[in-house]
Amino acid sequence: MTGRVCLPVVLLPEADERLSSWLARMATFYAMTVPEFLGELGLPQRDVFDLEWRLSEGEGALIAARTGVSEVALQAMAYNEFVPDARIMIARKNRHCCRDCPADVHRKAAALPWAFCCAIDGTDLHDFGGATLADLLGSARFDALHLHAKTGADLLNSWARGEGQGAFAPIECCSF
Ligand SMILES: [Zn+2]
């Protein structure tokens, strides 16, 4: 459809917010379901998780035209840079909670199984029962493992983005 104008109210995306999260917040604001809101953006029948996994330039342009959010910012909210094998790792919402982040904001990093601290404020994430990794392991063990866990998470983040291939061998069983 042509001649569509920018929506009157557009919520600003949060840092590292994923596209599905921002679209859900916008849909809630307009009292619509996500599929209804996608239809309003000119993307009827599009599954929001497929959309954020591989946002095409044309789709980015459509959303940019209706919301005024730049295509570059929209592409950064999608998972386009992730390798195909990583898709199964990406949960549909935050795997763990951050006490300092708004509950309705789902960040890209928080969908990944190896994230144990918030990418934005560094707070330890906790599971839905309230426990952090340090609670589960005990603080002495957590302190001993923390650097290894951080290194592992960094490697997995690189792997998910197709970076650093060949830079490290497959990780073998290691004992601490
Ligand atoms: Zn946080």
Short mmCIF file of N, CA, C and O in Angstrom, two decimals, residues 30-151:
data_model
loop_
_atom_site.label_atom_id
_atom_site.label_comp_id
_atom_site.label_asym_id
_atom_site.label_seq_id
_atom_site.Cartn_x
_atom_site.Cartn_y
_atom_site.Cartn_z
N TYR A 30 -0.38 0.03 20.89
CA TYR A 30 -1.52 0.28 20.00
C TYR A 30 -2.68 -0.71 20.22
O TYR A 30 -3.61 -0.75 19.42
N ALA A 31 -2.60 -1.47 21.31
CA ALA A 31 -3.65 -2.43 21.67
C ALA A 31 -3.93 -3.41 20.54
O ALA A 31 -5.07 -3.71 20.20
N MET A 32 -2.86 -3.88 19.93
CA MET A 32 -2.98 -4.87 18.85
C MET A 32 -2.18 -6.11 19.23
O MET A 32 -1.31 -6.05 20.10
N THR A 33 -2.47 -7.20 18.53
CA THR A 33 -1.58 -8.36 18.62
C THR A 33 -0.38 -8.08 17.72
O THR A 33 -0.44 -7.20 16.85
N VAL A 34 0.69 -8.85 17.90
CA VAL A 34 1.87 -8.67 17.04
C VAL A 34 1.51 -8.93 15.57
O VAL A 34 1.88 -8.13 14.70
N PRO A 35 0.77 -10.01 15.23
CA PRO A 35 0.41 -10.20 13.81
C PRO A 35 -0.42 -9.04 13.25
O PRO A 35 -0.22 -8.63 12.10
N GLU A 36 -1.33 -8.50 14.06
CA GLU A 36 -2.10 -7.34 13.59
C GLU A 36 -1.20 -6.15 13.33
O GLU A 36 -1.35 -5.44 12.34
N PHE A 37 -0.25 -5.94 14.24
CA PHE A 37 0.65 -4.80 14.09
C PHE A 37 1.55 -4.98 12.86
O PHE A 37 1.80 -4.02 12.12
N LEU A 38 2.00 -6.21 12.64
CA LEU A 38 2.82 -6.47 11.44
C LEU A 38 2.01 -6.18 10.17
O LEU A 38 2.53 -5.65 9.20
N GLY A 39 0.74 -6.53 10.20
CA GLY A 39 -0.13 -6.23 9.05
C GLY A 39 -0.21 -4.73 8.83
O GLY A 39 -0.16 -4.24 7.69
N GLU A 40 -0.29 -4.00 9.94
CA GLU A 40 -0.35 -2.53 9.86
C GLU A 40 0.94 -1.96 9.26
O GLU A 40 0.92 -0.93 8.59
N LEU A 41 2.05 -2.65 9.49
CA LEU A 41 3.34 -2.20 8.93
C LEU A 41 3.50 -2.61 7.47
O LEU A 41 4.51 -2.28 6.85
N GLY A 42 2.53 -3.36 6.95
CA GLY A 42 2.65 -3.84 5.56
C GLY A 42 3.32 -5.19 5.46
O GLY A 42 3.80 -5.57 4.40
N LEU A 43 3.35 -5.91 6.60
CA LEU A 43 3.97 -7.24 6.61
C LEU A 43 2.98 -8.30 7.11
O LEU A 43 3.25 -9.01 8.09
N PRO A 44 1.83 -8.41 6.44
CA PRO A 44 0.85 -9.41 6.89
C PRO A 44 1.39 -10.82 6.69
O PRO A 44 2.21 -11.03 5.81
N GLN A 45 0.96 -11.73 7.50
CA GLN A 45 1.34 -13.15 7.38
C GLN A 45 2.80 -13.41 7.73
O GLN A 45 3.28 -14.52 7.56
N ARG A 46 3.53 -12.41 8.18
CA ARG A 46 4.95 -12.63 8.46
C ARG A 46 5.08 -13.04 9.92
O ARG A 46 4.54 -12.37 10.81
N ASP A 47 5.81 -14.11 10.17
CA ASP A 47 6.07 -14.54 11.54
C ASP A 47 7.18 -13.66 12.12
O ASP A 47 8.23 -13.46 11.51
N VAL A 48 6.94 -13.12 13.31
CA VAL A 48 7.87 -12.13 13.86
C VAL A 48 9.26 -12.73 14.14
O VAL A 48 10.27 -12.05 14.03
N PHE A 49 9.28 -14.03 14.49
CA PHE A 49 10.59 -14.64 14.79
C PHE A 49 11.36 -14.96 13.50
O PHE A 49 12.59 -14.87 13.48
N ASP A 50 10.65 -15.29 12.43
CA ASP A 50 11.32 -15.43 11.14
C ASP A 50 11.82 -14.06 10.66
O ASP A 50 12.91 -13.94 10.10
N LEU A 51 11.00 -13.05 10.91
CA LEU A 51 11.35 -11.69 10.48
C LEU A 51 12.63 -11.21 11.14
O LEU A 51 13.53 -10.68 10.50
N GLU A 52 12.74 -11.41 12.46
CA GLU A 52 13.93 -10.91 13.16
C GLU A 52 15.14 -11.79 12.91
O GLU A 52 16.28 -11.35 13.10
N TRP A 53 14.91 -13.05 12.52
CA TRP A 53 16.06 -13.93 12.23
C TRP A 53 16.76 -13.46 10.96
O TRP A 53 17.98 -13.36 10.92
N ARG A 54 15.99 -13.15 9.92
CA ARG A 54 16.56 -12.66 8.68
C ARG A 54 15.70 -11.52 8.15
O ARG A 54 14.76 -11.74 7.39
N LEU A 55 16.02 -10.31 8.57
CA LEU A 55 15.27 -9.13 8.13
C LEU A 55 15.83 -8.69 6.78
O LEU A 55 17.01 -8.34 6.68
N SER A 56 15.00 -8.72 5.74
CA SER A 56 15.50 -8.32 4.42
C SER A 56 15.57 -6.80 4.33
O SER A 56 14.95 -6.09 5.13
N GLU A 57 16.30 -6.31 3.34
CA GLU A 57 16.40 -4.86 3.15
C GLU A 57 15.03 -4.26 2.88
O GLU A 57 14.70 -3.19 3.39
N GLY A 58 14.22 -4.95 2.08
CA GLY A 58 12.89 -4.43 1.75
C GLY A 58 12.01 -4.34 2.99
O GLY A 58 11.29 -3.35 3.19
N GLU A 59 12.08 -5.37 3.84
CA GLU A 59 11.29 -5.35 5.07
C GLU A 59 11.78 -4.26 6.02
O GLU A 59 10.98 -3.58 6.66
N GLY A 60 13.10 -4.11 6.10
CA GLY A 60 13.67 -3.05 6.94
C GLY A 60 13.19 -1.69 6.46
O GLY A 60 12.83 -0.82 7.26
N ALA A 61 13.16 -1.51 5.14
CA ALA A 61 12.74 -0.23 4.57
C ALA A 61 11.28 0.06 4.89
O ALA A 61 10.90 1.20 5.20
N LEU A 62 10.45 -0.99 4.82
CA LEU A 62 9.01 -0.82 5.13
C LEU A 62 8.81 -0.37 6.57
O LEU A 62 8.05 0.58 6.84
N ILE A 63 9.49 -1.05 7.49
CA ILE A 63 9.33 -0.71 8.91
C ILE A 63 9.91 0.68 9.18
O ILE A 63 9.33 1.47 9.93
N ALA A 64 11.04 0.99 8.54
CA ALA A 64 11.65 2.31 8.72
C ALA A 64 10.69 3.41 8.26
O ALA A 64 10.55 4.45 8.92
N ALA A 65 10.00 3.17 7.14
CA ALA A 65 9.10 4.19 6.59
C ALA A 65 7.93 4.47 7.53
O ALA A 65 7.47 5.60 7.66
N ARG A 66 7.46 3.42 8.24
CA ARG A 66 6.30 3.60 9.12
C ARG A 66 6.67 4.09 10.51
O ARG A 66 5.83 4.63 11.22
N THR A 67 7.92 3.86 10.90
CA THR A 67 8.28 4.17 12.29
C THR A 67 9.32 5.28 12.41
O THR A 67 9.50 5.84 13.50
N GLY A 68 10.04 5.56 11.35
CA GLY A 68 11.09 6.57 11.43
C GLY A 68 12.38 6.05 12.06
O GLY A 68 13.36 6.78 12.17
N VAL A 69 12.37 4.78 12.51
CA VAL A 69 13.61 4.17 13.03
C VAL A 69 14.47 3.79 11.83
O VAL A 69 13.97 3.24 10.85
N SER A 70 15.75 4.09 11.89
CA SER A 70 16.61 3.90 10.71
C SER A 70 16.75 2.42 10.33
O SER A 70 16.65 1.53 11.19
N GLU A 71 16.98 2.19 9.06
CA GLU A 71 17.17 0.81 8.61
C GLU A 71 18.38 0.17 9.28
O GLU A 71 18.37 -1.02 9.57
N VAL A 72 19.42 0.97 9.52
CA VAL A 72 20.61 0.44 10.20
C VAL A 72 20.25 -0.03 11.60
O VAL A 72 20.64 -1.12 12.04
N ALA A 73 19.47 0.78 12.32
CA ALA A 73 19.06 0.41 13.68
C ALA A 73 18.18 -0.84 13.65
O ALA A 73 18.31 -1.72 14.52
N LEU A 74 17.32 -0.95 12.66
CA LEU A 74 16.44 -2.12 12.56
C LEU A 74 17.25 -3.38 12.27
O LEU A 74 17.01 -4.43 12.84
N GLN A 75 18.23 -3.26 11.36
CA GLN A 75 19.06 -4.42 11.05
C GLN A 75 19.84 -4.87 12.28
O GLN A 75 20.05 -6.06 12.48
N ALA A 76 20.25 -3.90 13.12
CA ALA A 76 20.99 -4.25 14.33
C ALA A 76 20.12 -5.01 15.33
O ALA A 76 20.63 -5.70 16.21
N MET A 77 18.79 -4.87 15.21
CA MET A 77 17.87 -5.56 16.12
C MET A 77 17.55 -6.98 15.64
O MET A 77 16.92 -7.75 16.35
N ALA A 78 17.95 -7.29 14.41
CA ALA A 78 17.71 -8.62 13.86
C ALA A 78 18.93 -9.51 14.10
O ALA A 78 19.96 -9.04 14.59
N TYR A 79 18.79 -10.78 13.77
CA TYR A 79 19.88 -11.73 13.97
C TYR A 79 20.58 -12.07 12.65
O TYR A 79 21.16 -13.15 12.52
N ASN A 80 20.53 -11.16 11.70
CA ASN A 80 21.11 -11.44 10.37
C ASN A 80 22.57 -11.88 10.42
O ASN A 80 23.01 -12.64 9.57
N GLU A 81 23.32 -11.36 11.41
CA GLU A 81 24.76 -11.67 11.43
C GLU A 81 25.05 -13.04 12.04
O GLU A 81 26.19 -13.48 12.07
N PHE A 82 24.02 -13.74 12.53
CA PHE A 82 24.23 -15.03 13.16
C PHE A 82 24.28 -16.14 12.11
O PHE A 82 23.56 -16.11 11.11
N VAL A 83 25.13 -17.13 12.35
CA VAL A 83 25.25 -18.26 11.42
C VAL A 83 24.00 -19.14 11.55
O VAL A 83 23.37 -19.19 12.62
N PRO A 84 23.63 -19.83 10.46
CA PRO A 84 22.40 -20.64 10.49
C PRO A 84 22.33 -21.62 11.66
O PRO A 84 21.26 -21.78 12.26
N ASP A 85 23.46 -22.25 12.01
CA ASP A 85 23.44 -23.24 13.09
C ASP A 85 23.08 -22.64 14.44
O ASP A 85 22.74 -23.36 15.38
N ALA A 86 23.17 -21.32 14.57
CA ALA A 86 22.91 -20.68 15.87
C ALA A 86 21.43 -20.49 16.13
O ALA A 86 21.03 -20.21 17.26
N ARG A 87 20.58 -20.67 15.11
CA ARG A 87 19.18 -20.30 15.31
C ARG A 87 18.52 -21.11 16.43
O ARG A 87 17.71 -20.59 17.20
N ILE A 88 18.88 -22.38 16.51
CA ILE A 88 18.24 -23.24 17.51
C ILE A 88 18.58 -22.79 18.94
O ILE A 88 17.89 -23.13 19.90
N MET A 89 19.65 -22.00 19.08
CA MET A 89 20.06 -21.51 20.40
C MET A 89 19.24 -20.32 20.88
O MET A 89 19.29 -19.95 22.06
N ILE A 90 18.57 -19.66 19.95
CA ILE A 90 17.93 -18.39 20.27
C ILE A 90 16.52 -18.63 20.79
O ILE A 90 15.63 -19.07 20.07
N ALA A 91 16.33 -18.36 22.08
CA ALA A 91 15.01 -18.53 22.69
C ALA A 91 14.08 -17.42 22.18
O ALA A 91 14.54 -16.38 21.70
N ARG A 92 12.80 -17.63 22.34
CA ARG A 92 11.85 -16.62 21.86
C ARG A 92 11.70 -15.45 22.82
O ARG A 92 11.06 -14.46 22.49
N LYS A 93 12.23 -15.60 24.00
CA LYS A 93 12.22 -14.50 24.97
C LYS A 93 13.46 -14.66 25.85
O LYS A 93 14.22 -15.61 25.67
N ASN A 94 13.65 -13.75 26.79
CA ASN A 94 14.80 -13.83 27.67
C ASN A 94 14.86 -15.18 28.36
O ASN A 94 13.85 -15.66 28.89
N ARG A 95 16.05 -15.78 28.37
CA ARG A 95 16.20 -17.05 29.08
C ARG A 95 16.29 -16.81 30.59
O ARG A 95 15.91 -17.66 31.38
N HIS A 96 16.88 -15.67 30.95
CA HIS A 96 17.05 -15.32 32.36
C HIS A 96 16.64 -13.87 32.54
O HIS A 96 16.52 -13.13 31.58
N CYS A 97 16.45 -13.48 33.77
CA CYS A 97 15.98 -12.11 34.04
C CYS A 97 17.12 -11.25 34.61
O CYS A 97 17.99 -11.74 35.31
N CYS A 98 17.01 -9.96 34.33
CA CYS A 98 17.92 -8.99 34.92
C CYS A 98 17.08 -8.09 35.83
O CYS A 98 16.05 -7.58 35.42
N ARG A 99 17.57 -7.91 37.07
CA ARG A 99 16.80 -7.10 38.02
C ARG A 99 16.75 -5.64 37.61
O ARG A 99 15.87 -4.89 38.04
N ASP A 100 17.73 -5.20 36.81
CA ASP A 100 17.83 -3.78 36.48
C ASP A 100 17.21 -3.42 35.13
O ASP A 100 17.20 -2.25 34.75
N CYS A 101 16.75 -4.41 34.39
CA CYS A 101 16.18 -4.13 33.06
C CYS A 101 14.65 -4.18 33.11
O CYS A 101 14.09 -4.95 33.89
N PRO A 102 13.98 -3.39 32.27
CA PRO A 102 12.51 -3.47 32.22
C PRO A 102 12.08 -4.88 31.80
O PRO A 102 12.70 -5.49 30.93
N ALA A 103 11.02 -5.38 32.43
CA ALA A 103 10.60 -6.76 32.21
C ALA A 103 10.12 -7.02 30.78
O ALA A 103 10.20 -8.14 30.29
N ASP A 104 9.62 -5.98 30.12
CA ASP A 104 9.07 -6.22 28.77
C ASP A 104 10.12 -6.01 27.67
O ASP A 104 9.79 -6.09 26.50
N VAL A 105 11.36 -5.75 28.06
CA VAL A 105 12.42 -5.59 27.06
C VAL A 105 13.23 -6.88 26.97
O VAL A 105 13.73 -7.37 27.98
N HIS A 106 13.29 -7.43 25.78
CA HIS A 106 14.04 -8.65 25.54
C HIS A 106 15.23 -8.29 24.65
O HIS A 106 15.03 -7.79 23.55
N ARG A 107 16.42 -8.52 25.19
CA ARG A 107 17.62 -8.12 24.45
C ARG A 107 18.18 -9.32 23.69
O ARG A 107 18.01 -10.46 24.11
N LYS A 108 18.88 -9.02 22.60
CA LYS A 108 19.42 -10.10 21.77
C LYS A 108 20.28 -11.04 22.59
O LYS A 108 20.15 -12.26 22.51
N ALA A 109 21.17 -10.47 23.40
CA ALA A 109 22.12 -11.30 24.14
C ALA A 109 21.42 -12.21 25.14
O ALA A 109 21.87 -13.33 25.40
N ALA A 110 20.28 -11.75 25.69
CA ALA A 110 19.61 -12.51 26.75
C ALA A 110 18.87 -13.74 26.22
O ALA A 110 18.37 -14.55 26.99
N ALA A 111 18.78 -13.87 24.90
CA ALA A 111 18.14 -15.04 24.31
C ALA A 111 19.09 -16.23 24.22
O ALA A 111 18.67 -17.35 23.96
N LEU A 112 20.38 -15.97 24.45
CA LEU A 112 21.39 -17.00 24.22
C LEU A 112 21.65 -17.81 25.49
O LEU A 112 21.68 -17.25 26.59
N PRO A 113 21.84 -19.12 25.35
CA PRO A 113 21.93 -19.97 26.55
C PRO A 113 23.17 -19.73 27.39
O PRO A 113 23.20 -20.10 28.56
N TRP A 114 24.20 -19.12 26.82
CA TRP A 114 25.44 -18.94 27.59
C TRP A 114 25.52 -17.58 28.29
O TRP A 114 26.52 -17.28 28.93
N ALA A 115 24.51 -16.75 28.16
CA ALA A 115 24.56 -15.44 28.82
C ALA A 115 24.30 -15.62 30.32
O ALA A 115 23.30 -16.23 30.70
N PHE A 116 25.19 -15.15 31.14
CA PHE A 116 24.96 -15.25 32.59
C PHE A 116 25.03 -13.90 33.29
O PHE A 116 24.78 -13.79 34.48
N CYS A 117 25.43 -12.85 32.54
CA CYS A 117 25.28 -11.52 33.12
C CYS A 117 24.72 -10.59 32.05
O CYS A 117 24.85 -10.85 30.86
N CYS A 118 24.06 -9.53 32.50
CA CYS A 118 23.38 -8.64 31.57
C CYS A 118 24.40 -7.88 30.73
O CYS A 118 25.36 -7.32 31.26
N ALA A 119 24.17 -7.89 29.41
CA ALA A 119 25.11 -7.23 28.49
C ALA A 119 25.09 -5.72 28.66
O ALA A 119 26.02 -5.02 28.25
N ILE A 120 24.06 -5.18 29.28
CA ILE A 120 23.92 -3.73 29.40
C ILE A 120 24.48 -3.21 30.71
O ILE A 120 25.27 -2.28 30.74
N ASP A 121 24.09 -3.80 31.82
CA ASP A 121 24.56 -3.25 33.10
C ASP A 121 25.42 -4.21 33.91
O ASP A 121 25.80 -3.89 35.04
N GLY A 122 25.74 -5.37 33.33
CA GLY A 122 26.68 -6.27 33.98
C GLY A 122 26.12 -7.01 35.19
O GLY A 122 26.83 -7.77 35.84
N THR A 123 24.85 -6.81 35.48
CA THR A 123 24.20 -7.49 36.62
C THR A 123 24.13 -8.99 36.34
O THR A 123 23.87 -9.40 35.22
N ASP A 124 24.35 -9.79 37.39
CA ASP A 124 24.18 -11.24 37.22
C ASP A 124 22.72 -11.54 36.90
O ASP A 124 21.82 -11.07 37.59
N LEU A 125 22.51 -12.33 35.85
CA LEU A 125 21.13 -12.72 35.51
C LEU A 125 20.67 -13.78 36.50
O LEU A 125 21.46 -14.53 37.05
N HIS A 126 19.37 -13.82 36.73
CA HIS A 126 18.84 -14.87 37.60
C HIS A 126 17.77 -15.64 36.86
O HIS A 126 17.14 -15.13 35.93
N ASP A 127 17.59 -16.90 37.25
CA ASP A 127 16.58 -17.71 36.59
C ASP A 127 15.21 -17.35 37.17
O ASP A 127 15.09 -16.49 38.05
N PHE A 128 14.16 -18.01 36.67
CA PHE A 128 12.83 -17.59 37.07
C PHE A 128 12.50 -17.96 38.51
O PHE A 128 11.54 -17.49 39.08
N GLY A 129 13.37 -18.78 39.11
CA GLY A 129 13.25 -19.04 40.54
C GLY A 129 14.02 -18.03 41.38
O GLY A 129 13.96 -18.06 42.60
N GLY A 130 14.77 -17.15 40.74
CA GLY A 130 15.46 -16.08 41.45
C GLY A 130 16.95 -16.31 41.68
O GLY A 130 17.63 -15.45 42.21
N ALA A 131 17.46 -17.49 41.29
CA ALA A 131 18.86 -17.80 41.57
C ALA A 131 19.78 -17.33 40.44
O ALA A 131 19.44 -17.42 39.26
N THR A 132 20.95 -16.82 40.83
CA THR A 132 21.98 -16.50 39.85
C THR A 132 22.93 -17.69 39.73
O THR A 132 22.87 -18.63 40.53
N LEU A 133 23.82 -17.62 38.74
CA LEU A 133 24.80 -18.69 38.58
C LEU A 133 25.67 -18.81 39.84
O LEU A 133 26.01 -19.90 40.28
N ALA A 134 26.00 -17.66 40.44
CA ALA A 134 26.81 -17.67 41.67
C ALA A 134 26.04 -18.36 42.81
O ALA A 134 26.63 -19.09 43.61
N ASP A 135 24.72 -18.13 42.87
CA ASP A 135 23.91 -18.80 43.90
C ASP A 135 23.95 -20.32 43.69
O ASP A 135 24.04 -21.10 44.65
N LEU A 136 23.85 -20.72 42.43
CA LEU A 136 23.77 -22.15 42.13
C LEU A 136 25.09 -22.85 42.38
O LEU A 136 25.13 -23.98 42.86
N LEU A 137 26.19 -22.17 42.04
CA LEU A 137 27.50 -22.80 42.15
C LEU A 137 28.13 -22.60 43.53
O LEU A 137 29.02 -23.35 43.90
N GLY A 138 27.68 -21.58 44.23
CA GLY A 138 28.38 -21.17 45.45
C GLY A 138 29.44 -20.15 45.04
O GLY A 138 30.04 -20.28 43.97
N SER A 139 29.66 -19.14 45.87
CA SER A 139 30.47 -18.02 45.40
C SER A 139 31.93 -18.41 45.18
O SER A 139 32.56 -17.92 44.24
N ALA A 140 32.50 -19.32 45.98
CA ALA A 140 33.90 -19.71 45.79
C ALA A 140 34.09 -20.40 44.44
O ALA A 140 34.99 -20.07 43.67
N ARG A 141 33.19 -21.32 44.15
CA ARG A 141 33.29 -22.04 42.88
C ARG A 141 33.02 -21.09 41.71
O ARG A 141 33.67 -21.16 40.68
N PHE A 142 32.04 -20.22 41.91
CA PHE A 142 31.72 -19.26 40.83
C PHE A 142 32.91 -18.36 40.55
O PHE A 142 33.28 -18.14 39.40
N ASP A 143 33.56 -17.85 41.62
CA ASP A 143 34.73 -16.99 41.43
C ASP A 143 35.82 -17.73 40.67
O ASP A 143 36.47 -17.17 39.79
N ALA A 144 36.01 -19.02 41.03
CA ALA A 144 37.06 -19.80 40.36
C ALA A 144 36.74 -20.03 38.89
O ALA A 144 37.63 -20.08 38.04
N LEU A 145 35.48 -20.16 38.58
CA LEU A 145 35.07 -20.50 37.20
C LEU A 145 34.74 -19.28 36.36
O LEU A 145 34.59 -19.39 35.15
N HIS A 146 34.62 -18.13 37.02
CA HIS A 146 34.05 -16.97 36.35
C HIS A 146 34.80 -16.61 35.06
O HIS A 146 34.19 -16.39 34.01
N LEU A 147 36.14 -16.57 35.15
CA LEU A 147 36.92 -16.18 33.97
C LEU A 147 36.75 -17.19 32.83
O LEU A 147 36.65 -16.82 31.67
N HIS A 148 36.72 -18.47 33.20
CA HIS A 148 36.54 -19.50 32.18
C HIS A 148 35.16 -19.37 31.53
O HIS A 148 35.01 -19.51 30.32
N ALA A 149 34.17 -19.10 32.36
CA ALA A 149 32.81 -18.95 31.84
C ALA A 149 32.73 -17.76 30.90
O ALA A 149 32.10 -17.82 29.84
N LYS A 150 33.41 -16.68 31.28
CA LYS A 150 33.43 -15.47 30.45
C LYS A 150 34.12 -15.76 29.11
O LYS A 150 33.62 -15.38 28.05
N THR A 151 35.25 -16.48 29.17
CA THR A 151 35.97 -16.83 27.95
C THR A 151 35.10 -17.71 27.05
O THR A 151 35.02 -17.50 25.84
#
